[in-house]
CSV table of C-alpha atoms in Angstrom, one decimal:
chain,number,residue,atom,x,y,z
A,1,MET,CA,0.0,0.0,0.0
A,2,GLY,CA,1.3,3.4,-0.9
A,3,ARG,CA,1.8,6.4,1.3
A,4,GLU,CA,-0.9,9.0,1.9
A,5,ALA,CA,-0.8,12.2,-0.2
A,6,LEU,CA,0.4,15.3,1.6
A,7,GLY,CA,-2.4,17.8,1.9
A,8,LYS,CA,0.0,20.6,2.8
A,9,CYS,CA,3.5,21.4,1.5
A,10,PRO,CA,6.1,20.5,4.1
A,11,VAL,CA,8.2,23.5,3.0
A,12,CYS,CA,5.7,26.4,2.8
A,13,ASN,CA,2.5,24.9,4.3
A,14,ASN,CA,0.5,25.8,1.1
A,15,GLU,CA,-2.1,23.3,-0.2
A,16,THR,CA,-0.9,20.7,-2.6
A,17,THR,CA,-2.5,19.2,-5.8
A,18,ILE,CA,-2.2,15.8,-7.3
A,19,THR,CA,-0.8,15.8,-10.8
A,20,ARG,CA,-0.7,12.1,-11.7
A,21,ILE,CA,-3.1,9.2,-11.0
A,22,THR,CA,-2.2,5.6,-11.9
A,23,CYS,CA,-4.3,2.4,-11.8
A,24,ASP,CA,-2.3,-0.4,-10.0
A,25,LYS,CA,-4.1,-3.1,-12.0
A,26,CYS,CA,-4.0,-1.9,-15.6
A,27,HIS,CA,-1.3,0.8,-15.2
A,28,THR,CA,-3.4,3.5,-16.9
A,29,THR,CA,-2.0,6.9,-16.0
A,30,ILE,CA,-4.0,10.2,-16.0
A,31,GLU,CA,-2.1,13.5,-15.7
A,32,GLY,CA,-3.6,16.8,-14.8
A,33,HIS,CA,-4.2,19.0,-11.7
A,34,PHE,CA,-6.5,17.3,-9.2
A,35,GLU,CA,-7.6,18.8,-5.9
A,36,LEU,CA,-7.4,16.8,-2.7
A,37,CYS,CA,-10.6,16.3,-0.8
A,38,LYS,CA,-11.0,18.6,2.2
A,39,PHE,CA,-10.4,15.6,4.6
A,40,CYS,CA,-7.1,14.9,3.0
A,41,ARG,CA,-5.9,18.3,4.1
A,42,LEU,CA,-6.4,17.5,7.8
A,43,THR,CA,-3.4,16.8,10.0
A,44,PRO,CA,-2.7,13.2,11.1
A,45,GLU,CA,-3.9,14.2,14.6
A,46,GLN,CA,-7.1,15.7,13.2
A,47,LYS,CA,-7.8,12.6,11.1
A,48,LEU,CA,-7.3,10.4,14.2
A,49,PHE,CA,-9.8,12.6,16.1
A,50,VAL,CA,-12.4,12.3,13.2
A,51,ASP,CA,-11.9,8.6,13.1
A,52,VAL,CA,-12.5,8.2,16.9
A,53,PHE,CA,-15.4,10.7,16.8
A,54,ILE,CA,-17.1,8.7,14.0
A,55,LYS,CA,-16.3,5.3,15.8
A,56,CYS,CA,-18.0,6.7,18.9
A,57,ARG,CA,-20.9,8.0,16.8
A,58,GLY,CA,-20.4,11.5,18.1
A,59,ASN,CA,-20.8,10.6,21.7
A,60,ILE,CA,-18.4,13.0,23.4
A,61,LYS,CA,-18.2,10.9,26.6
A,62,GLU,CA,-17.1,7.9,24.6
A,63,VAL,CA,-14.6,10.1,22.7
A,64,GLU,CA,-13.2,11.3,26.1
A,65,LYS,CA,-12.7,7.7,27.2
A,66,GLU,CA,-11.2,6.5,23.9
A,67,LEU,CA,-8.7,9.4,23.7
A,68,GLY,CA,-8.2,9.7,27.5
A,69,VAL,CA,-8.9,13.5,27.4
A,70,SER,CA,-11.4,15.8,29.1
A,71,TYR,CA,-14.6,17.2,27.7
A,72,PRO,CA,-13.1,20.6,27.0
A,73,THR,CA,-10.3,19.0,25.1
A,74,VAL,CA,-12.7,17.0,22.9
A,75,LYS,CA,-14.7,20.2,22.2
A,76,ASN,CA,-11.5,22.1,21.3
A,77,LYS,CA,-10.4,19.3,19.0
A,78,LEU,CA,-13.8,19.2,17.4
A,79,GLU,CA,-13.7,23.0,16.9
A,80,ASP,CA,-10.2,22.7,15.4
A,81,VAL,CA,-11.3,20.0,12.9
A,82,ALA,CA,-14.5,22.0,12.0
A,83,ASN,CA,-12.3,25.1,11.3
A,84,ALA,CA,-9.8,23.1,9.3
A,85,LEU,CA,-12.7,21.9,7.1
A,86,GLY,CA,-13.8,25.5,6.5
A,87,TYR,CA,-16.7,25.7,9.0
A,88,LYS,CA,-15.8,28.9,10.8
A,89,SER,CA,-17.6,29.5,14.1
A,90,GLU,CA,-18.9,32.9,15.1
A,91,GLU,CA,-16.2,34.8,16.9
A,92,GLU,CA,-16.7,34.9,20.6
A,93,PRO,CA,-15.9,38.2,22.4
A,94,VAL,CA,-12.3,38.2,23.6
A,95,GLU,CA,-13.4,38.3,27.2
A,96,GLU,CA,-15.4,35.1,26.7
A,97,VAL,CA,-12.5,33.3,24.9
A,98,ASN,CA,-10.2,34.2,27.8
A,99,ARG,CA,-12.7,33.1,30.4
A,100,LYS,CA,-13.1,29.7,28.5
A,101,GLU,CA,-9.3,29.2,28.3
A,102,ILE,CA,-9.0,29.9,32.1
A,103,LEU,CA,-11.8,27.4,32.9
A,104,ASP,CA,-10.3,24.8,30.5
A,105,LYS,CA,-6.9,25.2,32.3
A,106,LEU,CA,-8.6,24.8,35.6
A,107,TYR,CA,-10.6,21.7,34.4
A,108,GLU,CA,-7.3,20.2,33.1
A,109,GLY,CA,-5.6,20.8,36.4
A,110,GLU,CA,-3.1,23.2,34.9
A,111,ILE,CA,-4.0,25.9,37.3
A,112,SER,CA,-5.4,26.0,40.8
A,113,VAL,CA,-8.9,27.4,41.8
A,114,ASP,CA,-7.2,30.4,43.4
A,115,GLU,CA,-5.2,31.1,40.2
A,116,ALA,CA,-8.3,30.8,38.1
A,117,LEU,CA,-10.2,33.2,40.4
A,118,ASP,CA,-7.4,35.7,40.2
A,119,LEU,CA,-7.3,35.4,36.4
A,120,LEU,CA,-11.1,35.8,36.1
A,121,LYS,CA,-11.0,38.9,38.3
A,122,GLY,CA,-8.5,40.4,36.0
């Protein structure tokens, strides 16, 4: 089995195109410029997340267990994949984004309750 096509250039991070397709059975070759599907442009980590998410039928609790991560981490990974696929969310106010980041850090155990309260107070 061959390697997977790179969706992004490893040098400049620009999107790539496929220029040759060959049939392994009859060896017919077609040349041109072919776009990759939007899922091919996901990073390996994003593809793994999508695979687990589908395996778990979108059940976030099951995804948490399968990946060994917290609810906020699953939500962040889902948002990351949605953005990578071109589904942009409405921008949250900066204050709400910062509050969410602080609460995520608290939930993950990266900061203490007192540190979180200090940060939320500003």
